[in-house]
Tab-separated table of C-alpha atoms in Angstrom:
chain	number	residue	atom	x	y	z
A	1	ASN	CA	0.450	1.883	20.887
A	2	ALA	CA	-0.788	3.985	18.239
A	3	GLY	CA	-0.674	3.197	14.899
A	4	VAL	CA	-0.893	5.309	11.495
A	5	MET	CA	-3.198	7.877	12.207
A	6	GLN	CA	-4.823	9.527	8.987
A	7	ASN	CA	-7.664	12.661	9.482
A	8	PRO	CA	-10.771	13.010	8.200
A	9	ARG	CA	-11.746	9.591	7.047
A	10	HIS	CA	-14.338	10.859	4.526
A	11	LEU	CA	-13.256	14.195	2.444
A	12	VAL	CA	-16.753	15.555	0.354
A	13	ARG	CA	-14.814	18.512	-1.791
A	14	ARG	CA	-16.825	20.677	-4.623
A	15	ARG	CA	-14.503	21.448	-7.127
A	16	GLY	CA	-11.966	23.577	-7.839
A	17	GLN	CA	-11.407	23.586	-3.407
A	18	GLU	CA	-9.143	23.042	-2.171
A	19	ALA	CA	-8.565	20.099	0.394
A	20	ARG	CA	-6.121	18.290	2.791
A	21	LEU	CA	-5.077	15.093	4.268
A	22	ARG	CA	-3.901	14.574	7.695
A	23	CYS	CA	-1.573	11.926	9.353
A	24	SER	CA	1.011	10.613	12.565
A	25	PRO	CA	2.924	8.434	11.592
A	26	MET	CA	3.438	6.013	14.513
A	27	LYS	CA	5.553	6.170	17.727
A	28	GLY	CA	9.666	6.940	16.098
A	29	HIS	CA	8.367	6.126	13.416
A	30	SER	CA	10.395	8.908	10.712
A	31	HIS	CA	9.548	7.254	8.295
A	32	VAL	CA	6.338	9.148	6.162
A	33	TYR	CA	4.961	7.547	2.344
A	34	TRP	CA	1.434	8.986	0.640
A	35	TYR	CA	0.246	6.268	-1.917
A	36	ARG	CA	-3.401	7.572	-3.834
A	37	GLN	CA	-5.649	4.376	-4.949
A	38	LEU	CA	-8.108	4.696	-7.631
A	39	PRO	CA	-11.257	2.295	-7.870
A	40	GLU	CA	-10.470	-0.317	-8.733
A	41	GLU	CA	-6.380	0.116	-8.400
A	42	GLY	CA	-3.357	-1.110	-6.487
A	43	LEU	CA	-1.705	1.365	-4.234
A	44	LYS	CA	0.571	4.082	-6.048
A	45	PHE	CA	3.276	5.974	-4.548
A	46	MET	CA	3.444	9.813	-4.277
A	47	VAL	CA	5.113	11.065	-2.536
A	48	TYR	CA	7.920	9.857	1.690
A	49	LEU	CA	9.121	12.575	2.882
A	50	GLN	CA	11.045	12.331	5.883
A	51	LYS	CA	10.964	15.432	8.793
A	52	GLU	CA	11.243	18.447	6.915
A	53	ASN	CA	12.496	16.937	3.735
A	54	ILE	CA	11.151	16.106	0.197
A	55	ILE	CA	12.534	12.744	-0.797
A	56	ASP	CA	10.490	11.465	-3.613
A	57	GLU	CA	8.261	13.342	-4.915
A	58	SER	CA	7.839	10.843	-8.232
A	59	GLY	CA	4.296	10.003	-7.838
A	60	MET	CA	3.046	12.712	-7.110
A	61	PRO	CA	1.092	14.924	-9.869
A	62	LYS	CA	2.674	18.691	-10.912
A	63	GLU	CA	0.840	20.579	-10.424
A	64	ARG	CA	-2.545	21.223	-7.582
A	65	PHE	CA	-0.296	19.223	-5.189
A	66	SER	CA	2.292	19.367	-2.127
A	67	ALA	CA	3.569	17.642	0.861
A	68	GLU	CA	5.238	18.769	3.957
A	69	PHE	CA	5.975	16.894	6.692
A	70	PRO	CA	6.796	19.797	9.555
A	71	LYS	CA	8.823	19.259	12.663
A	72	GLU	CA	6.173	19.331	14.414
A	73	GLY	CA	3.129	18.291	13.969
A	74	PRO	CA	1.559	15.824	11.298
A	75	SER	CA	2.173	15.351	7.679
A	76	ILE	CA	-0.245	17.272	5.204
A	77	LEU	CA	-0.754	16.470	1.549
A	78	ARG	CA	-3.119	18.695	0.294
A	79	ILE	CA	-4.999	19.188	-3.179
A	80	GLN	CA	-5.167	22.759	-4.470
A	81	GLN	CA	-8.440	23.357	-7.374
A	82	VAL	CA	-9.280	19.277	-6.687
A	83	VAL	CA	-10.965	18.218	-10.087
A	84	ARG	CA	-13.410	14.872	-10.067
A	85	GLY	CA	-10.512	13.310	-11.465
A	86	ASP	CA	-8.713	13.460	-7.573
A	87	SER	CA	-11.883	11.572	-6.431
A	88	ALA	CA	-9.664	8.430	-4.338
A	89	ALA	CA	-8.913	6.586	-1.305
A	90	TYR	CA	-5.179	8.188	-0.090
A	91	PHE	CA	-3.166	6.624	2.338
A	92	CYS	CA	-0.535	6.788	4.443
A	93	ALA	CA	2.205	4.429	5.802
A	94	SER	CA	5.406	4.885	7.796
A	95	SER	CA	8.616	3.313	8.805
A	96	PRO	CA	10.937	3.230	11.373
A	97	GLY	CA	13.580	4.535	8.360
A	98	SER	CA	13.767	3.602	4.626
A	99	GLY	CA	17.219	1.859	5.002
A	100	GLY	CA	18.669	-1.722	3.252
A	101	ILE	CA	15.277	-3.301	1.638
A	102	SER	CA	12.929	-4.152	4.411
A	103	TYR	CA	12.431	-1.716	6.568
A	104	GLU	CA	8.133	-2.849	5.640
A	105	GLN	CA	5.553	0.180	6.022
A	106	TYR	CA	3.062	0.137	8.351
A	107	PHE	CA	-0.651	1.703	7.233
A	108	GLY	CA	-2.989	3.908	8.466
A	109	PRO	CA	-6.972	3.590	7.522
A	110	GLY	CA	-6.598	6.490	4.558
A	111	THR	CA	-8.949	9.603	3.925
A	112	ARG	CA	-11.486	8.728	1.397
A	113	LEU	CA	-11.812	12.001	-0.774
A	114	THR	CA	-14.957	11.633	-2.618
A	115	VAL	CA	-15.251	15.619	-4.946
A	116	THR	CA	-17.815	16.623	-6.061
B	1	ASP	CA	3.076	-0.307	-18.039
B	2	GLN	CA	2.010	-2.531	-14.460
B	3	GLN	CA	5.170	-3.556	-12.867
B	4	VAL	CA	3.485	-6.371	-10.353
B	5	LYS	CA	0.761	-7.757	-11.659
B	6	GLN	CA	-2.146	-9.955	-9.819
B	7	ASN	CA	-3.861	-11.773	-12.695
B	8	SER	CA	-7.231	-13.174	-10.819
B	9	PRO	CA	-9.452	-10.419	-9.972
B	10	SER	CA	-10.981	-12.950	-7.526
B	11	LEU	CA	-11.251	-16.385	-5.830
B	12	SER	CA	-13.918	-18.366	-3.788
B	13	VAL	CA	-12.347	-21.024	-2.131
B	14	GLN	CA	-14.030	-23.940	0.871
B	15	GLU	CA	-12.506	-22.889	4.412
B	16	GLY	CA	-10.762	-25.322	5.784
B	17	ARG	CA	-8.671	-25.770	2.108
B	18	ILE	CA	-5.843	-24.416	0.371
B	19	SER	CA	-6.299	-20.491	-1.055
B	20	ILE	CA	-3.181	-19.495	-2.938
B	21	LEU	CA	-3.505	-15.481	-4.547
B	22	ASN	CA	-0.137	-15.168	-6.847
B	23	CYS	CA	1.707	-12.365	-7.896
B	24	ASP	CA	4.192	-11.336	-10.852
B	25	TYR	CA	6.285	-9.305	-11.946
B	26	THR	CA	8.782	-7.768	-15.162
B	27	ASN	CA	11.520	-6.343	-12.922
B	28	SER	CA	14.485	-8.381	-12.617
B	29	MET	CA	15.405	-5.151	-10.495
B	30	PHE	CA	12.929	-6.028	-8.362
B	31	ASP	CA	14.203	-7.945	-4.724
B	32	TYR	CA	11.439	-7.381	-1.558
B	33	PHE	CA	8.658	-8.746	-2.574
B	34	LEU	CA	5.119	-8.171	0.292
B	35	TRP	CA	1.983	-9.156	1.085
B	36	TYR	CA	-0.341	-7.231	1.963
B	37	LYS	CA	-4.198	-8.116	3.384
B	38	LYS	CA	-6.785	-4.983	3.286
B	39	TYR	CA	-10.450	-5.220	5.035
B	40	PRO	CA	-12.908	-2.741	3.467
B	41	ALA	CA	-12.180	0.797	4.612
B	42	GLU	CA	-9.228	0.043	6.513
B	43	GLY	CA	-5.478	0.945	5.526
B	44	PRO	CA	-3.879	-2.241	4.071
B	45	THR	CA	-1.834	-4.745	6.857
B	46	PHE	CA	1.388	-5.699	6.216
B	47	LEU	CA	1.291	-10.005	5.989
B	48	ILE	CA	4.457	-11.522	5.056
B	49	SER	CA	7.559	-10.445	3.160
B	50	ILE	CA	10.235	-11.875	1.329
B	51	SER	CA	13.872	-11.113	0.138
B	52	SER	CA	15.189	-12.438	-3.345
B	53	ILE	CA	17.994	-14.318	-1.804
B	54	LYS	CA	15.155	-16.711	0.179
B	55	ASP	CA	12.520	-18.511	-2.237
B	56	LYS	CA	9.478	-19.214	0.636
B	57	ASN	CA	9.265	-18.651	4.321
B	58	GLU	CA	6.519	-19.367	6.174
B	59	ASP	CA	4.582	-17.624	8.918
B	60	GLY	CA	2.038	-19.496	11.025
B	61	ARG	CA	-0.759	-20.218	8.481
B	62	PHE	CA	0.424	-18.023	5.873
B	63	THR	CA	3.884	-19.133	3.160
B	64	VAL	CA	4.996	-17.416	0.678
B	65	PHE	CA	7.665	-18.481	-2.075
B	66	LEU	CA	9.598	-16.863	-4.888
B	67	ASN	CA	10.361	-18.939	-8.507
B	68	LYS	CA	13.137	-15.389	-9.131
B	69	SER	CA	13.402	-17.270	-12.738
B	70	ALA	CA	9.923	-16.973	-13.701
B	71	LYS	CA	9.792	-13.436	-11.284
B	72	HIS	CA	6.729	-15.371	-9.728
B	73	LEU	CA	5.513	-14.968	-6.267
B	74	SER	CA	2.649	-16.496	-4.566
B	75	LEU	CA	1.355	-16.941	-1.554
B	76	HIS	CA	-0.376	-19.753	-0.245
B	77	ILE	CA	-3.221	-19.594	3.650
B	78	VAL	CA	-4.052	-23.209	4.795
B	79	PRO	CA	-6.122	-23.750	6.285
B	80	SER	CA	-8.269	-20.835	5.136
B	81	GLN	CA	-10.243	-18.915	7.492
B	82	PRO	CA	-13.612	-16.778	7.540
B	83	GLY	CA	-11.751	-14.087	8.793
B	84	ASP	CA	-9.145	-14.818	6.029
B	85	SER	CA	-11.598	-12.828	3.496
B	86	ALA	CA	-9.970	-9.548	2.667
B	87	VAL	CA	-7.993	-8.731	-0.704
B	88	TYR	CA	-4.684	-9.005	-1.218
B	89	PHE	CA	-2.295	-7.872	-2.670
B	90	CYS	CA	1.274	-7.434	-3.043
B	91	ALA	CA	4.820	-5.478	-3.713
B	92	ALA	CA	7.651	-5.251	-4.658
B	93	SER	CA	10.482	-2.682	-4.339
B	94	GLY	CA	14.044	-2.911	-6.001
B	95	GLY	CA	15.916	-2.069	-2.416
B	96	THR	CA	14.277	1.615	-2.103
B	97	TYR	CA	10.962	2.353	0.010
B	98	LYS	CA	9.178	2.341	-3.491
B	99	TYR	CA	6.978	-0.071	-3.547
B	100	ILE	CA	4.878	-1.056	-6.805
B	101	PHE	CA	1.708	-2.362	-5.080
B	102	GLY	CA	-0.310	-4.303	-7.897
B	103	THR	CA	-4.364	-4.357	-8.212
B	104	GLY	CA	-4.860	-6.890	-6.073
B	105	THR	CA	-7.094	-9.994	-5.592
B	106	ARG	CA	-10.419	-10.460	-3.076
B	107	LEU	CA	-9.973	-13.366	-1.288
B	108	LYS	CA	-13.477	-15.299	-0.516
B	109	VAL	CA	-14.033	-18.391	2.505
B	110	LEU	CA	-16.745	-20.134	1.835
B	111	ALA	CA	-18.274	-21.562	5.458
């Protein structure tokens, strides 16, 4: 009964490199959410995806960030040309659906990205 | 513009006593509220939730109270245990998937 899986747990990138963060939702969950937590702050919503669809990317920076959730395989959060300000913990969450108001989101352990 | 506020960054409580964590919100459209617990190097774990049609929800040692007129909710943990030491986040949504999180309160339960 695996929970939400994220890898890698820690990722170090030099400025200008690309970062790829992976998320496998809980079994039976078809909705994936990405959040970012900067030091001393709460989690901030970035993007909500269903299989092969981006439903809401209103929390994503307009440039360098993209996300996908293909038909097969994990969801990917991709950050191109990383900068120091991208250093943060990135959490993925999943839910069985998004209808109504009461689908709790279950979080993965996060990927801690450090940009040097 | 912080729509969900947790004004106490930290709280220390003696084991066996009550822990009260507070959360204020500004958006009257929020109608669903959740508390998550987070240990270091782990993701947040869902704890308890409440919808705006209720003013109280209880689950074992955890009770959440909602005061809609004051736009305030609180989490009570009774009795507090050392294993409860963690960061607690409250979150709110307006009937959608988009959760707005507070900045967290670090609870330390002293043995």
